[in-house]
Structures are given as structure tokens and as C-alpha cells.
Protein backbone atom coordinates (compact mmCIF):
# COMPACT_ATOMS: atom_id res chain seq x y z
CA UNK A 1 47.78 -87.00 30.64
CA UNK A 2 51.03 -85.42 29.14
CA UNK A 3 52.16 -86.19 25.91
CA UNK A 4 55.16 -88.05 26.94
CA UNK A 5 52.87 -90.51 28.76
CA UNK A 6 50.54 -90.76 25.49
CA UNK A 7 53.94 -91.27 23.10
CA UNK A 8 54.60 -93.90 25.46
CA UNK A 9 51.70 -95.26 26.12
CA UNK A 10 50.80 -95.54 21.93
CA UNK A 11 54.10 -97.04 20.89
CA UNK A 12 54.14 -99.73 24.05
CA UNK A 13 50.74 -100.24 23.08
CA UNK A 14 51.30 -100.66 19.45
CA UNK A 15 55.02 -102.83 19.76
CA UNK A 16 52.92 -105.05 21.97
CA UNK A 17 49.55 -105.70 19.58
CA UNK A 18 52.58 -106.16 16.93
CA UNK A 19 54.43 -108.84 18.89
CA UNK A 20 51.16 -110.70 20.35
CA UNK A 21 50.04 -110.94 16.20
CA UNK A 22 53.32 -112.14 15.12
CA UNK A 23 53.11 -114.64 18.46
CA UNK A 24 49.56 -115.86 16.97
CA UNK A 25 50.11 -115.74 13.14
CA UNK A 26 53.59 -117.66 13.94
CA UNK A 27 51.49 -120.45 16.16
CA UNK A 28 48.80 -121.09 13.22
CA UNK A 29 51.43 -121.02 10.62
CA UNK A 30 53.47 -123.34 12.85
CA UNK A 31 51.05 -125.98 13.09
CA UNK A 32 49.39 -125.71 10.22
CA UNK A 33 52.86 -126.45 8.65
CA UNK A 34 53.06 -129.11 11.61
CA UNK A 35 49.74 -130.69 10.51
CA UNK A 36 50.61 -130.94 6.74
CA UNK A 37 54.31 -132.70 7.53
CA UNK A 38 52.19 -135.24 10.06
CA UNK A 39 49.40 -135.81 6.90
CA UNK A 40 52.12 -136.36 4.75
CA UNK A 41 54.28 -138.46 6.88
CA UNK A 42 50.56 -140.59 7.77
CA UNK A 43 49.69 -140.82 4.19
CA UNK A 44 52.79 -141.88 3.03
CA UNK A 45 53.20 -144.86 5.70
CA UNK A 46 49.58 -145.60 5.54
CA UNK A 47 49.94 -145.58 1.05
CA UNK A 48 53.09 -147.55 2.12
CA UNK A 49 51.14 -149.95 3.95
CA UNK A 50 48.66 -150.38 1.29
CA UNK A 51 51.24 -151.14 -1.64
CA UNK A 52 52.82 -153.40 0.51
CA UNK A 53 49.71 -155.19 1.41
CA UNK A 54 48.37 -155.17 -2.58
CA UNK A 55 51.81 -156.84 -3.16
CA UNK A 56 51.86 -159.29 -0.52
CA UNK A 57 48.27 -160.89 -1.13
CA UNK A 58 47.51 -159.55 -4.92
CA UNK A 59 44.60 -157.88 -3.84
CA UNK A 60 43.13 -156.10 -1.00
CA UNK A 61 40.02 -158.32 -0.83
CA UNK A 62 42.41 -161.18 -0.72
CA UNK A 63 44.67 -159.59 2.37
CA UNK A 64 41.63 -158.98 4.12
CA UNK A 65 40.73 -162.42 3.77
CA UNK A 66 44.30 -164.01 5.31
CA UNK A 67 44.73 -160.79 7.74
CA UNK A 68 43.37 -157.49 8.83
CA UNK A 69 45.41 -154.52 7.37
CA UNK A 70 45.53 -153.33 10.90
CA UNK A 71 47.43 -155.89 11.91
CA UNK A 72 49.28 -155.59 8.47
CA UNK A 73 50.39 -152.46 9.06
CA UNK A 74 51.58 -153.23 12.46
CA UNK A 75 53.56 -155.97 11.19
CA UNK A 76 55.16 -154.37 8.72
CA UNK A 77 56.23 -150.81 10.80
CA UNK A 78 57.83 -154.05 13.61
CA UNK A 79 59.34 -155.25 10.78
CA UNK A 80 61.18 -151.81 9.52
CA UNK A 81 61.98 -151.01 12.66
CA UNK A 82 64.71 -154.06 13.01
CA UNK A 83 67.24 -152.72 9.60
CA UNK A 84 68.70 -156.90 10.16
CA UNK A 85 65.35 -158.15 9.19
CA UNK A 86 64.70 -156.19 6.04
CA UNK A 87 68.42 -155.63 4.55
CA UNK A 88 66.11 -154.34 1.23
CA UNK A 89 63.66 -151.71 2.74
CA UNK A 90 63.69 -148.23 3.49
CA UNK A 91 63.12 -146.56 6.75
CA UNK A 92 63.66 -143.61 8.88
CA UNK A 93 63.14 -144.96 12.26
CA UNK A 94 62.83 -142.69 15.21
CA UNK A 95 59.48 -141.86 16.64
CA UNK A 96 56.43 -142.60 14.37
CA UNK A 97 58.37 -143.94 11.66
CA UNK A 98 58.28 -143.38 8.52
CA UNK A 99 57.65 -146.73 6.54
CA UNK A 100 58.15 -145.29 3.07
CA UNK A 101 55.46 -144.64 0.41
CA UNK A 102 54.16 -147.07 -2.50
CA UNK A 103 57.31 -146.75 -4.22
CA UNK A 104 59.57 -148.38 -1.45
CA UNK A 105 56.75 -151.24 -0.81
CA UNK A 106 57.86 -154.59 -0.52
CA UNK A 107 56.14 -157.79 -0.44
CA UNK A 108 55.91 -159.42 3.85
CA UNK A 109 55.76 -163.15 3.94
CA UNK A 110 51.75 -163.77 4.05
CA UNK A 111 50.55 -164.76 7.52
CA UNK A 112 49.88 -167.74 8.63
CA UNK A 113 47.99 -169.55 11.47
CA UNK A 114 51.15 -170.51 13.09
CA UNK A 115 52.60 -167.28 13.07
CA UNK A 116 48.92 -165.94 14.90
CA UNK A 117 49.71 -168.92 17.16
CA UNK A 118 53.19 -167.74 17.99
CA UNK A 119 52.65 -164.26 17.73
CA UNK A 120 49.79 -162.29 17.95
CA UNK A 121 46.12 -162.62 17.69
CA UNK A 122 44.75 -162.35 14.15
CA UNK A 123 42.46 -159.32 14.90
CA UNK A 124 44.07 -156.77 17.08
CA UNK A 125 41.43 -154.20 18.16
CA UNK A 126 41.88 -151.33 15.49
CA UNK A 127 44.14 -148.20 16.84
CA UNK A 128 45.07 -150.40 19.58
CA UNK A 129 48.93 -150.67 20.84
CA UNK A 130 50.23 -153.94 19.27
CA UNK A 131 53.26 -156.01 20.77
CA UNK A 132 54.43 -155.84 17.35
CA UNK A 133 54.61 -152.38 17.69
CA UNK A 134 54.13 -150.98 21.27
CA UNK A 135 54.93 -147.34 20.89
CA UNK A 136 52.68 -147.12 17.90
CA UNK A 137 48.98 -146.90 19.37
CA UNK A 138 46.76 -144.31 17.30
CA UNK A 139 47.90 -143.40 14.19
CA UNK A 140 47.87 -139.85 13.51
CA UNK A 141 45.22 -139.86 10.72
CA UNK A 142 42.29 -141.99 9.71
CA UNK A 143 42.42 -142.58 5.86
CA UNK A 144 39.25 -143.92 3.53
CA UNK A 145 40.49 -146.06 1.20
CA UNK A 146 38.32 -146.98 -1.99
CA UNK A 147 39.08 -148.84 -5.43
CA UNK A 148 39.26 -146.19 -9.02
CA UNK A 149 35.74 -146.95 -9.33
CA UNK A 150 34.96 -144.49 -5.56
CA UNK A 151 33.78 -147.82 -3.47
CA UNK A 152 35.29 -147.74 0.11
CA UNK A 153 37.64 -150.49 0.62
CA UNK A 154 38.38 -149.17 4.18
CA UNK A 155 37.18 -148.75 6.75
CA UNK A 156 35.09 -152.27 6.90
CA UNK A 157 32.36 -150.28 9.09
CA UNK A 158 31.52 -148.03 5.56
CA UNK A 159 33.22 -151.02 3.20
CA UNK A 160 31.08 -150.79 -0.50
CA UNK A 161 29.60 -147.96 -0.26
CA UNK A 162 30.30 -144.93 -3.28
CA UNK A 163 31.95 -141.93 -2.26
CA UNK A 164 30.56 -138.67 -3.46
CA UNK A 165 32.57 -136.63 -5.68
CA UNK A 166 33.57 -134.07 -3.51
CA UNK A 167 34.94 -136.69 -0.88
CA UNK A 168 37.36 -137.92 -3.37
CA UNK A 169 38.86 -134.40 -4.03
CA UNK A 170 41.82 -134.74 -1.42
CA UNK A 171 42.48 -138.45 -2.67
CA UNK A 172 46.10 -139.75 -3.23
CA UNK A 173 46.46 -142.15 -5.74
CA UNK A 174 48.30 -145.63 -4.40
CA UNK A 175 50.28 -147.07 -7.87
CA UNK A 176 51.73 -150.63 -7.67
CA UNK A 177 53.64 -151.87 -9.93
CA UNK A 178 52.99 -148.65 -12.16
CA UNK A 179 48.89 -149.40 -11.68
CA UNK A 180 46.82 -147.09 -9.22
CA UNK A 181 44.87 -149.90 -7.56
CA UNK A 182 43.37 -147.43 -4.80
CA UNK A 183 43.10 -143.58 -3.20
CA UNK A 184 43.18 -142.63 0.18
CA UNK A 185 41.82 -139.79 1.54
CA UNK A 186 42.26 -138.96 5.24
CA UNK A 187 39.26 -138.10 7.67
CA UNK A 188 38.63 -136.10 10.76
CA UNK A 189 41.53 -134.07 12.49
CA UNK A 190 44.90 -135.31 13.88
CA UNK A 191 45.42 -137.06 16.57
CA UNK A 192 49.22 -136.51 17.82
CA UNK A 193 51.72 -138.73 19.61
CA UNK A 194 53.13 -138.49 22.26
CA UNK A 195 56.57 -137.51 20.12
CA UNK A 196 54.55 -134.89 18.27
CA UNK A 197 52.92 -133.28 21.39
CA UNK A 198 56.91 -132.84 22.45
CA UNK A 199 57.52 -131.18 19.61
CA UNK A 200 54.43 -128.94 19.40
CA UNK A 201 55.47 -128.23 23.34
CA UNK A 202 59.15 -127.20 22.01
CA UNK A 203 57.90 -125.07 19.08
CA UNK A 204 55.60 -123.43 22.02
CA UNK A 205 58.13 -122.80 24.34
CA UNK A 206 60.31 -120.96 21.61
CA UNK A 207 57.29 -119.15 20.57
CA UNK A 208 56.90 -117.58 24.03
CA UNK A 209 60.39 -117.27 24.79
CA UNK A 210 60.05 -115.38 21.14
CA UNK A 211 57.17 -113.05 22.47
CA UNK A 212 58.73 -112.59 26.03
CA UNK A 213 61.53 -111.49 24.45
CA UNK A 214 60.31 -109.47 22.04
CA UNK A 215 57.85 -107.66 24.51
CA UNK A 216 60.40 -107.05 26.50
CA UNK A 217 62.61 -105.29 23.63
CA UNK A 218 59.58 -103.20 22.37
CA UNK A 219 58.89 -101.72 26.06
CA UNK A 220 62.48 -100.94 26.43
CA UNK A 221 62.31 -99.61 22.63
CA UNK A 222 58.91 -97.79 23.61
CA UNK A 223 60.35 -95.74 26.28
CA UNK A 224 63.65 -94.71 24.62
CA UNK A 225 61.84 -93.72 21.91
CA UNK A 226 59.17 -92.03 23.26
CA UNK A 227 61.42 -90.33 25.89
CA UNK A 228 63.65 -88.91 22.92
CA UNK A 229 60.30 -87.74 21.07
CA UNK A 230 58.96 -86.33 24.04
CA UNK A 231 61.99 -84.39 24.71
CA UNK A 232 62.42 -83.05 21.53
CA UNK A 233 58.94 -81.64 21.63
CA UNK A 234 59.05 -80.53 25.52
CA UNK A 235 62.38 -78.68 23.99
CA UNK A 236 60.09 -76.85 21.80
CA UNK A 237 57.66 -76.21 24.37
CA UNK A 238 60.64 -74.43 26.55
CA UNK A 239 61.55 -72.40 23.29
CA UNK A 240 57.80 -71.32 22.61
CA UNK A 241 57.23 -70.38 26.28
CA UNK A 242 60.59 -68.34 26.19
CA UNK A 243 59.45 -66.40 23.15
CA UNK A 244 55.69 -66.05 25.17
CA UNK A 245 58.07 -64.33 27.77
CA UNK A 246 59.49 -62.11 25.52
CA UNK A 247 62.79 -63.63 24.92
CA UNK A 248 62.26 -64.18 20.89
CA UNK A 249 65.70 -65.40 20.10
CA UNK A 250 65.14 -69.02 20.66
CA UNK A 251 67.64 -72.11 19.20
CA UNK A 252 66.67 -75.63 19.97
CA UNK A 253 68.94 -77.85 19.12
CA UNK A 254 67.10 -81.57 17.44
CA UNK A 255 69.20 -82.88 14.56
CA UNK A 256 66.70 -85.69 13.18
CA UNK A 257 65.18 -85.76 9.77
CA UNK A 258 62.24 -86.36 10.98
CA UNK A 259 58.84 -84.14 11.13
CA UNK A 260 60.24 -83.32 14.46
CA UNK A 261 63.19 -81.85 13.21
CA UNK A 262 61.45 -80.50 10.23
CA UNK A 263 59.17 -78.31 12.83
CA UNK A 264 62.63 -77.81 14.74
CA UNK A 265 64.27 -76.22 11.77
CA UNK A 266 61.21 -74.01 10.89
CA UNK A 267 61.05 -72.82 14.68
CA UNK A 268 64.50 -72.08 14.51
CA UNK A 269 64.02 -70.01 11.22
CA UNK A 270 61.07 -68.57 12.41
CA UNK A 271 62.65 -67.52 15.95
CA UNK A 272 65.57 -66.07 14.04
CA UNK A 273 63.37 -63.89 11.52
CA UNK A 274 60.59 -62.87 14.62
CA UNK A 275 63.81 -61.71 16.55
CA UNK A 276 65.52 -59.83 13.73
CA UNK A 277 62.20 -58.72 12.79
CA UNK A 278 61.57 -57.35 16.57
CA UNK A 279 65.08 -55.63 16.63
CA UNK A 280 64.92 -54.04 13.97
CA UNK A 281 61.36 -52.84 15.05
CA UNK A 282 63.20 -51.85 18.44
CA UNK A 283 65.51 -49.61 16.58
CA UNK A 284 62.92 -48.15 14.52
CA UNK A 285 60.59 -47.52 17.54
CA UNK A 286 63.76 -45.65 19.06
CA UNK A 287 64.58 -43.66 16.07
CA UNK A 288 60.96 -42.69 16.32
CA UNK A 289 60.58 -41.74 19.83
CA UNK A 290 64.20 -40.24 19.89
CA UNK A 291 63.32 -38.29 16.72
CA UNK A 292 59.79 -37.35 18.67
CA UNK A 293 61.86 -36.28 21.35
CA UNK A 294 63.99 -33.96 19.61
CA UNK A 295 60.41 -32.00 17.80
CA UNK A 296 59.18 -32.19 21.00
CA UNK A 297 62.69 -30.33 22.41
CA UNK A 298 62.32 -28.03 19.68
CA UNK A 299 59.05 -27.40 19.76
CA UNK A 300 59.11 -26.41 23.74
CA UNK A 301 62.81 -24.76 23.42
CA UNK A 302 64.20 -22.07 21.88
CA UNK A 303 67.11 -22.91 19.61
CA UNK A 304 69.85 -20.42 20.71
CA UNK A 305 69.67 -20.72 24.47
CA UNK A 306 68.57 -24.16 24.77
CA UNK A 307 65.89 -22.65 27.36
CA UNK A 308 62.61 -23.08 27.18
CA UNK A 309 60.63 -21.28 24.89
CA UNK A 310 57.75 -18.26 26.00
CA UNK A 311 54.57 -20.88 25.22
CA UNK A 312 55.86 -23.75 27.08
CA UNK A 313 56.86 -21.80 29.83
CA UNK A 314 53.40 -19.63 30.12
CA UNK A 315 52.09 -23.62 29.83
CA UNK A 316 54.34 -24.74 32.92
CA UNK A 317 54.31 -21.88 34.89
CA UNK A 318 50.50 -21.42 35.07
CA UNK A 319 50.00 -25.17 36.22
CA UNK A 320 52.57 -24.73 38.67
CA UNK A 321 50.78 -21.61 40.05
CA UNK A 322 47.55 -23.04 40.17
CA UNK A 323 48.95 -25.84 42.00
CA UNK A 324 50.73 -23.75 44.58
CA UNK A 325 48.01 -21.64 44.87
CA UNK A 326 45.27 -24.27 45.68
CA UNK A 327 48.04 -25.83 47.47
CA UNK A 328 48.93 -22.54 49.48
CA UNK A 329 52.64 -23.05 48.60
CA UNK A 330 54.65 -20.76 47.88
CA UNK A 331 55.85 -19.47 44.19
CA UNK A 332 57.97 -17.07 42.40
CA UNK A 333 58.29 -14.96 38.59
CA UNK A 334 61.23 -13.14 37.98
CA UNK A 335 61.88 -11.46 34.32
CA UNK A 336 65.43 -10.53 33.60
CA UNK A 337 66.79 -7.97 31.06
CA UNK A 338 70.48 -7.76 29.52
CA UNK A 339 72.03 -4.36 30.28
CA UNK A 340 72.65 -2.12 27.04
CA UNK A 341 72.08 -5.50 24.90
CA UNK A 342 71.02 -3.28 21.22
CA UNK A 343 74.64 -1.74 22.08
CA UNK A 344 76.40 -5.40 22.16
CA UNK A 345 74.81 -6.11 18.47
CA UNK A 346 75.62 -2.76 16.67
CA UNK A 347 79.28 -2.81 18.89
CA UNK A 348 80.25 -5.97 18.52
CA UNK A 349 78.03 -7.50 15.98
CA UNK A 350 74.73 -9.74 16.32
CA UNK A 351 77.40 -12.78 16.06
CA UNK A 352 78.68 -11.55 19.40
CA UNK A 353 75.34 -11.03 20.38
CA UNK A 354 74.48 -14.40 19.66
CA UNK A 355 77.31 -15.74 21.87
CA UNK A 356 76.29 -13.85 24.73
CA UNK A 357 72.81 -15.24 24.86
CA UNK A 358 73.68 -18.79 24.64
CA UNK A 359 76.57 -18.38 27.22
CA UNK A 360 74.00 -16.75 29.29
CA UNK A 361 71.55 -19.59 28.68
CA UNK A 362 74.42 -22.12 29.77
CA UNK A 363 74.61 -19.93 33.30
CA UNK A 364 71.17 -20.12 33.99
CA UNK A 365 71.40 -23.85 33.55
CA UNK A 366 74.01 -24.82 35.65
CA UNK A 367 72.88 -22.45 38.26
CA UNK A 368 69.14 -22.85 38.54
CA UNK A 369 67.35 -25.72 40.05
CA UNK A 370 65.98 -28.83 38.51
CA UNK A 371 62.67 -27.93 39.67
CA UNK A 372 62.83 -24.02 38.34
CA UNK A 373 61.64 -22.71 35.07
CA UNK A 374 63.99 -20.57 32.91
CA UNK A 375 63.26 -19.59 29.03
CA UNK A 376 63.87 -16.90 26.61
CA UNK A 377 61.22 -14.92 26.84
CA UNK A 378 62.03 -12.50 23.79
CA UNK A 379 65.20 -11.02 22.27
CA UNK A 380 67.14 -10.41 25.47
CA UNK A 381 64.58 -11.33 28.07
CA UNK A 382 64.36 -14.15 30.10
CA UNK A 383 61.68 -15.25 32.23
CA UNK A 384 61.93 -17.58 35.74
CA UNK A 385 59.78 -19.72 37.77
CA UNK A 386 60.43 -20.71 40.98
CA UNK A 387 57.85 -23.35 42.86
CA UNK A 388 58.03 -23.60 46.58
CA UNK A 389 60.40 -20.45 46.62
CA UNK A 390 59.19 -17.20 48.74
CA UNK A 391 60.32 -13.71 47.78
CA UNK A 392 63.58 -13.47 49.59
CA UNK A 393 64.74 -16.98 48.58
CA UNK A 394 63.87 -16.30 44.81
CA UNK A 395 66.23 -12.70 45.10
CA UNK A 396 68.97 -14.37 46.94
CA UNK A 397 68.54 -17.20 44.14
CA UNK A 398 68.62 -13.97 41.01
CA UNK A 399 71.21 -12.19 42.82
CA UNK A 400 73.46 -15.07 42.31
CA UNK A 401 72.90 -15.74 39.10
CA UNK A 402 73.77 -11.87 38.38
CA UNK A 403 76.94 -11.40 39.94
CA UNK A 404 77.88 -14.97 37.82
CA UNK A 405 77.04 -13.23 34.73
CA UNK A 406 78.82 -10.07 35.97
CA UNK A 407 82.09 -12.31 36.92
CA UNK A 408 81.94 -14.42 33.39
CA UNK A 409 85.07 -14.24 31.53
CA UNK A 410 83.65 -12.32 28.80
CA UNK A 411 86.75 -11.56 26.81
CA UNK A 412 86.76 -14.75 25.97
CA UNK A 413 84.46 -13.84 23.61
CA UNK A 414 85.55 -10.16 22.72
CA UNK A 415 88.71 -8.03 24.64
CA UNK A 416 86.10 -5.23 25.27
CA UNK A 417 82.92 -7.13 26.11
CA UNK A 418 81.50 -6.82 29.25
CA UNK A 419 78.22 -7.96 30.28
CA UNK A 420 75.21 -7.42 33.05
CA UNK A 421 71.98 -8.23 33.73
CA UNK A 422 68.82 -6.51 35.61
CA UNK A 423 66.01 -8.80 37.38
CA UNK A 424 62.86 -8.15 38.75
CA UNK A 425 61.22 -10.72 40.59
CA UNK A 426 57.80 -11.21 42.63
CA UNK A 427 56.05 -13.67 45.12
CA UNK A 428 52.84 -12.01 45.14
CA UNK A 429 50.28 -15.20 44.40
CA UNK A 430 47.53 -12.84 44.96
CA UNK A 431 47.72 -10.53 41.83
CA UNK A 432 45.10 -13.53 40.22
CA UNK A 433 47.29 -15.41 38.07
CA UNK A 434 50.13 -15.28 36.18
CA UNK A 435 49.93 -12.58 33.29
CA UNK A 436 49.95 -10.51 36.60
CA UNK A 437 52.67 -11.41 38.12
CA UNK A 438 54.29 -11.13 35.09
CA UNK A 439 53.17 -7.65 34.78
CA UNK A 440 54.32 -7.60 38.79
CA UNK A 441 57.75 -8.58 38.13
CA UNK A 442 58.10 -6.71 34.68
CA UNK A 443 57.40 -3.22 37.00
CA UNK A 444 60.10 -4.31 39.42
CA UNK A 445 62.91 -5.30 36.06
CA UNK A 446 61.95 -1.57 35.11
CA UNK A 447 62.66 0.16 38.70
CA UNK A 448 66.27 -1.94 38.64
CA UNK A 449 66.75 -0.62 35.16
CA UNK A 450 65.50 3.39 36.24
CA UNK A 451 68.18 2.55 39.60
CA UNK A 452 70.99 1.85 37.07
CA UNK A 453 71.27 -1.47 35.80
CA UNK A 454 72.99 -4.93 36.95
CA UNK A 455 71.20 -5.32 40.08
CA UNK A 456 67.67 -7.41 41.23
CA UNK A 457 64.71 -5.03 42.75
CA UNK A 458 61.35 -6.59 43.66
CA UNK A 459 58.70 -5.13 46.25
CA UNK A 460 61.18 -3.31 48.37
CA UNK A 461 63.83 -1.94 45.94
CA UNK A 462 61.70 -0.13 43.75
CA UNK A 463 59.60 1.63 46.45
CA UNK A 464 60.77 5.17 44.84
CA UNK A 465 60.38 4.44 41.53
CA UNK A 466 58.34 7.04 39.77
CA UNK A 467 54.66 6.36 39.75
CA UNK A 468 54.63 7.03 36.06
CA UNK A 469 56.83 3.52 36.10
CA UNK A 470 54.10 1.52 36.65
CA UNK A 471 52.15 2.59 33.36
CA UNK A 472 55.30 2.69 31.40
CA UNK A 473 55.99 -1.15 31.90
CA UNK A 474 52.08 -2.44 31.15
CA UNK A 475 53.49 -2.81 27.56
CA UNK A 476 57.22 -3.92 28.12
CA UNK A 477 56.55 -7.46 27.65
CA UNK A 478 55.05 -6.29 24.72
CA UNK A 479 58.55 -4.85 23.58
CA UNK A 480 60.88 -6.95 24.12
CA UNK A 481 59.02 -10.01 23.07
């Protein structure tokens, strides 16, 4: 289950327990409330009743020997009921009227035989509807009635005995004429009219109207609010699964001031600190590996030429061998020499000098191969490696590069400067590595030296070189390292 559905689910869930309590609590209270105005509206009409009765007869004994105060009481509520008939007594009228406590009681003419004869029987059955009073039937409480000394004047049924203290807790005092002749104390539980089970049907219908619509408003309520949680938190999800992906700059955008906002704020603090933190680790990483570069670039090169250096290129060129010769693929080493180079230095100066070798260095660049190896090899030596290059490719290859150095615009650099090169090269894979074809191509840079300079000899060219040649350049690498 997603969290959306749980938000939801917990605040429908909660709004509704809320609104069903309040429905409940509000029915109790109602009634309760609805029980204590019908006790006190009964009590009143039924200490009425008994006030009036005292007065009418001087006693209750008395009235219960001339009439029953059931009948009594109907009497009188017919009586209050017609305003014309009792100009001096108080009423409310209206269903179960209200016949006014023992402070409004008035004296009714005492009945008489002739009245029972043109009335009413003198005994009515008790809680029965009375043509006095035919809407009246059972009244909405029972009372006990007994004198100040706790023996029950009322009902007859129970009339004499004592009540026990705690029966005459509840009591209300009845006071004629400023003397409290009796209490009454009600019994059992109410017994509504037909008027009060309207009401209590009224205050019912509101109540559920009242919960309807208040269900109904914390649903709606419910899923707004959950909604607008839930998206405020899946927005954070998005932003967290972004950074996951690598994209650590994350805003999301959740203006309340609530903990959701709080943890919006943070992220958004957090994102911006992880992702300066991460750039600025970025830039440091690069300064590292561009600064790692540039040892590694001078370890391997040599700082004039900007070729590589003599241990990186015995490094590259023996793998390369060894590859072409497992490979069978062919390979080739040429070594080449500056013509009369100690003459440059002491003619021109070793700042001259200088110029020479890197201009040379820029030649071989731009005219070698990606895939060939060219360094400095020592002083004014330079070595080259040529994979998947036979012999006549490699000298076609060096003969270029020597007529370019012949054709360079050397006055450029001095009015009298003028510079060649010799080359030796050598294919043969079979000399058993390459310190010998080194040696190999070193013999053949000799012969074009002993056959006068600027030119590129390898197996062919130097067939007539003395044989004395071939001892003399064991230790030329040697030399001119």
C-alpha cells in the first residue's frame, strides 16, 4: 500500500471516528438535557398539582377523601388549558402543559357529587386519558410523594410506609403558603409523549443531517489533504531518486511550515551543499588527473622536443615488437643523426642549437603517423618505430621526413643556418629483439654518415661500407646518448 493511500486512509479514518463521537456524545448530551427539561417540567406541574390540591381541601388526606389527585390533576391541567376560565392562573399551554409550580397554585372549587354526575366518574383509572384532558394520557414521570416526616402519601399502592434515607435524596420540597407540607421524588425512567417523541425525532434528524454532513466534509477534507501531503513527499521522493541518479542539484519547491517543509528546506540545503560539495570535488579530481597527466607527459617526454623520451620508447617499442613478432607483422627501427650538429652549437651557439632540435621535433610530429614512435634518443639522435611498416615503406616514410628537414626555412632561425639529417633504418625482426635492431639500424645511420651525410641507407645502401663499420658503431648508441 503506498503512502498516499495510508495518509488517506488514516485521516478519513480518523475525521470519521471524530464525527461518529461528536454524533454520539451530542445524542447523550441531547437527551440527557432533554430528560432533565421533561423532569423539571413533570415536577413542576405535578408540585403544582399538589399545592393546588393542599389548598383546595387543606390537606392531602382530606382531598383524597372528596377526590383522587388523579382526577385532581386532570381537572385542574382542563381547567388551565381554557385562559376564560381561570382569568388568575398561569399557564403555558401547548403540548404537555405546563401548569405552574407551588408558587402559581390556586385553590379549584372542591368536587362535588353533582359535578361526578355531570362530568366524569370519581375514579378515573390512574395514567388513563381523561375527557377532561384527552391529549394528556401518561404523564411523563411517576413521583412519590411523602409528608416531612418520609411517610408516602402517594402512590396509595405504597401509602404509609417510611422511605429510606437515600430515597429521599432527589426530593423537592412542595411549600404552601410559605410551609413545606410534602416532597416529591420521581421514580423509574420517562415515559415521553407523543409531542416529546417529535421532538426527540427532530433533534435526531439534525443530528444525522449533522454527521452526514460532516462525514461528508472530512472525506472531501481527507483527500485534499492527504493528496497535498502525499505530493509533497512523492516530490521528495522524485528529488532523492534524481540525486540516486547522479543528478545532485535537486530544488523541490513545498512552502509550508510544516515538518514537511521543514524536511523540504533541509533537502534543499543539503542538495545544494552535496552538489557544491561534488563540484568542487569534480574540479579537484581534474586538477589532479590533469596535473597527473602532465608528470606523466614529463616523465615519458623529453622537454625540448616534446618527443618521447629513450625509456618510454625502449618500453613501447619492445611491446610493439613482441607483438608483431608473435603476430608475424611486420615492424621497423630507424635511428637518425643531425649532420655536423657539435658545429651548429660552437657556430651558432647551443641557443641555436636548441631551436633546431625542437623545430626538428615539430617535423617529425606533423609528419609521422599516429601509430609510429619518435623520441630523442640522446643529444642529436632520434630514434623511430614503425608497426606494420616493412623496410621499403619505413625508407620511403625517412626519406620524406629528410628532404622536409633539408627544405625547412632555416634562416628563419639564423641567415647562415642550414640543416640535414642522416637515417638508418631496419626491418630485420629476426636479429632477436630490439637492442639488435637498434644496433642493426645504428650500423646502417653510420654507412649514410661514411657515404656523406643527409641521406637514409638501410640493408642495401650500405653494402660497401667498410667491414671495420660494423665494430665501430657497437658503441655509437653509447655516444651519442
Amino acid at each position: 500500500m503506498s503512502l498516499r493511500v495510508r495518509l488517506i486512509a488514516a485521516l478519513l479514518a480518523t475525521s470519521l471516528l471524530s464525527v461518529a463521537i461528536v454524533g454520539i456524545v451530542a445524542q447523550q448530551r441531547l437527551m440527557r438535557k432533554f430528560d432533565d427539561l421533561v423532569l423539571a417540567r413533570a415536577a413542576r406541574n405535578f408540585t403544582g398539582d399538589v399545592a393546588a390540591y393542599w389548598l383546595t381541601y387543606g390537606s392531602f388526606e382530606a382531598g383524597l377523601r372528596a377526590e383522587p389527585f388523579r382526577h385532581f390533576s386532570l381537572r385542574r391541567s382542563a381547567l388551565l388549558r381554557q385562559p376564560e376560565l381561570r382569568p388568575n392562573m398561569a399557564g403555558t399551554g401547548g403540548p404537555g402543559p405546563d401548569t405552574g409550580g407551588p408558587g402559581t397554585a390556586e385553590a379549584l372549587p372542591p368536587w362535588t357529587a353533582a359535578d361526578a354526575d355531570a362530568d366524569t366518574p370519581a375514579s378515573p383509572p390512574d395514567f388513563a386519558p381523561s375527557p377532561l384532558d384527552p391529549g394528556r394520557g401518561l404523564p411523563p414521570f411517576r413521583f412519590v410523594l411523602f409528608d416531612p416526616s418520609g411517610k408516602i402519601l402517594s402512590p396509595p399502592s405504597e401509602t404509609g410506609r417510611a422511605l429510606r434515607p437515600e430515597e429521599q435524596q432527589n426530593a423537592i420540597p412542595i411549600a404552601v403558603k410559605g410551609r413545606i407540607v410534602a416532597f416529591a421524588s420521581p421514580l423509574g425512567i420517562v415515559n415521553y409523549s407523543p409531542a416529546d417523541r417529535a421532538y426527540i425525532a427532530a433533534m435526531w434528524d439534525a443530528i444525522v443531517w449533522g454527521i452526514a454532513v460532516a462525514a461528508l466534509t472530512a472525506i472531501g477534507l481527507g483527500l485534499v489533504v492527504g493528496n497535498r501531503l502525499s505530493a509533497s513527499l512523492r516530490e521528495l521522493t522524485a528529488a532523492i531518486r534524481g540525486m540516486q541518479q547522479g543528478s545532485l542539484r535537486q530544488q523541490v519547491n513545498i512552502a509550508s511550515r510544516d515538518e514537511v517543509g521543514v524536511l523540504a528546506r533541509a533537502f534543499n540545503a543539503m542538495s545544494d551543499e552535496l552538489a557544491e560539495s561534488h563540484e568542487r570535488l569534480q574540479a579537484s579530481h581534474l586538477t589532479i588527473s590533469q596535473q597527473a597527466e602532465q608528470l606523466r607527459e614529463q616523465a615519458i617526454r623529453d622537454s625540448l622536443t616534446g618527443l618521447y623520451n629513450r625509456r618510454h620508447f625502449d618500453e613501447r617499442a619492445a611491446s610493439t615488437l613482441q607483438y608483431s613478432i608473435r603476430h608475424g607483422h611486420p615492424m621497423a627501427i630507424a635511428i637518425g643523426d643531425i649532420d655536423h650538429f657539435k658545429s651548429i652549437n660552437d657556430r651558432f651557439s647551443h641557443a641555436v642549437g636548441d631551436a633546431v632540435l625542437r623545430e626538428i621535433g615539430e617535423l617529425v610530429r606533423q609528419h609521422l603517423r599516429s601509430s609510429d614512435l619518435a623520441a630523442r634518443y640522446g643529444g642529436e639522435e632520434f630514434v623511430f618505430g614503425f608497426p606494420e611498416t616493412d623496410l621499403a615503406e619505413a625508407a620511403d616514410c625517412c626519406e620524406r621526413l629528410r628532404q622536409l628537414i633539408e627544405a625547412h626555412p632555416w634562416r628563419q632561425i639564423h641567415p647562415d643556418l642550414r640543416v640535414t639529417i642522416s637515417i638508418g633504418v631496419t626491418a630485420e625482426r629476426s636479429l632477436g629483439g630490439l637492442d639488435a635492431m637498434l644496433a642493426a639500424a645504428d650500423h646502417h645511420l653510420y654507412a649514410a654518415k661514411l657515404h656523406g651525410r643527409n641521406r637514409v641507407c638501410g640493408a642495401d645502401e650500405d653494402a660497401e661500407a667498410p667491414a671495420t663499420a660494423v665494430s665501430a658503431t657497437q658503441d655509437l648508441r653509447v655516444r651519442t646518448a
